[in-house]
Amino acid sequence: MSGPGVEFLLANVLQGVADLSGVDGAALRLLDDTDRLRMIGATDEDGWVLERAGCSALSVPLVEGREVIGELTLYTHERHEWSRSEVEKGARLGELVVVALEAMAGGRTESSASGQVR
């Protein structure tokens, strides 16, 4: 699963997640064949550099069946203490992202060593 159409759809999904969460951005990383997390997409350049000083991030695992396949990270540009309801919302949005990935992949959301979902 790759190409401009998929990238556009993924960008829209991540922007929707960020908008629904009321955060500055969202990023998606999936496990590759060597179990390393690879960046798949982000709403902006800050998603690619989450180590930014003063940034607060909430990462939730993406689970397909019983297997962790990656993580969804929500972030703010300012320091922020995540409430229980925000963590729960992040987890629910993570579940929706898995459903979207499954739909885009036409089934299982395995990632390759290049970080591309297939």
XYZ file of C-alpha atoms in Angstrom:
118
model
C 0.000 0.000 0.000
C 1.771 3.100 -1.198
C 1.432 5.893 -3.701
C 0.132 9.460 -3.854
C -3.511 8.492 -3.256
C -2.698 6.544 -0.115
C -0.389 9.296 1.153
C -3.173 11.857 0.609
C -5.705 9.668 2.438
C -3.308 9.021 5.314
C -2.535 12.738 5.605
C -6.264 13.464 5.829
C -6.791 10.750 8.460
C -3.955 12.145 10.590
C -5.213 15.726 10.227
C -8.703 14.580 11.222
C -7.282 12.819 14.283
C -5.404 15.990 15.256
C -8.493 18.157 14.735
C -10.746 15.824 16.744
C -8.183 15.714 19.549
C -7.674 19.465 19.652
C -3.886 19.049 19.390
C -1.304 20.703 17.171
C -0.482 17.567 15.213
C -0.391 13.797 14.871
C 2.194 11.304 13.656
C 2.023 7.635 12.718
C 4.800 5.071 13.060
C 4.489 1.375 12.192
C 6.714 -1.558 13.037
C 8.829 -2.847 10.166
C 10.033 -6.410 9.556
C 12.782 -5.941 12.155
C 10.340 -4.603 14.791
C 11.685 -1.054 14.496
C 9.226 1.826 14.434
C 9.288 3.698 11.115
C 7.630 7.060 10.515
C 4.791 6.627 8.024
C 3.168 10.040 8.141
C 2.654 13.234 10.105
C 0.474 16.299 9.880
C 3.494 18.605 9.699
C 7.271 18.671 9.961
C 7.076 18.753 13.771
C 5.692 15.230 13.663
C 8.960 14.104 12.138
C 10.947 15.679 14.999
C 8.980 15.007 18.174
C 12.008 15.633 20.371
C 11.337 19.352 20.015
C 11.902 21.215 23.305
C 8.687 22.066 25.083
C 6.630 19.627 23.026
C 4.202 17.368 24.873
C 3.389 14.062 23.223
C 0.879 11.301 23.886
C 1.682 8.018 22.140
C -0.861 5.211 22.024
C -0.180 1.709 20.735
C -1.879 0.575 17.538
C -3.113 -2.967 18.061
C -4.365 -5.317 15.355
C -5.808 -8.461 16.919
C -3.309 -9.182 19.685
C -0.310 -7.695 17.910
C 1.080 -4.187 18.362
C 1.712 -2.849 14.856
C 2.785 0.704 15.639
C 1.886 3.874 17.474
C -0.157 7.010 17.020
C 1.366 10.111 18.579
C -0.603 13.258 19.338
C 1.390 16.344 20.241
C 1.157 19.964 21.281
C 3.766 22.657 20.778
C 3.375 23.781 24.393
C 3.841 21.809 27.584
C 0.634 19.937 28.351
C -0.452 17.477 31.027
C -2.666 14.842 29.387
C -5.924 14.157 31.225
C -7.397 10.696 31.609
C -10.154 11.573 29.117
C -7.560 12.756 26.563
C -5.634 9.496 26.963
C -8.865 7.512 26.508
C -9.782 9.591 23.443
C -6.299 8.992 22.025
C -6.725 5.236 22.511
C -10.104 5.279 20.727
C -8.665 7.325 17.870
C -5.820 4.801 17.652
C -8.403 2.052 17.189
C -9.977 4.046 14.350
C -6.581 4.550 12.712
C -6.063 0.757 12.721
C -9.438 0.333 10.989
C -8.434 2.962 8.402
C -5.066 1.251 7.828
C -6.785 -2.111 7.388
C -9.176 -0.584 4.854
C -6.323 1.069 2.935
C -4.292 -2.150 2.943
C -7.253 -4.343 2.077
C -6.531 -6.491 5.111
C -3.504 -6.893 7.333
C -1.420 -3.780 8.047
C 2.088 -5.195 7.927
C 4.899 -2.746 7.291
C 8.004 -3.346 5.257
C 11.579 -2.455 6.088
C 11.156 0.751 4.100
C 8.343 1.792 6.415
C 5.684 1.445 3.739
C 2.437 -0.220 4.673
C 1.663 -3.195 2.449
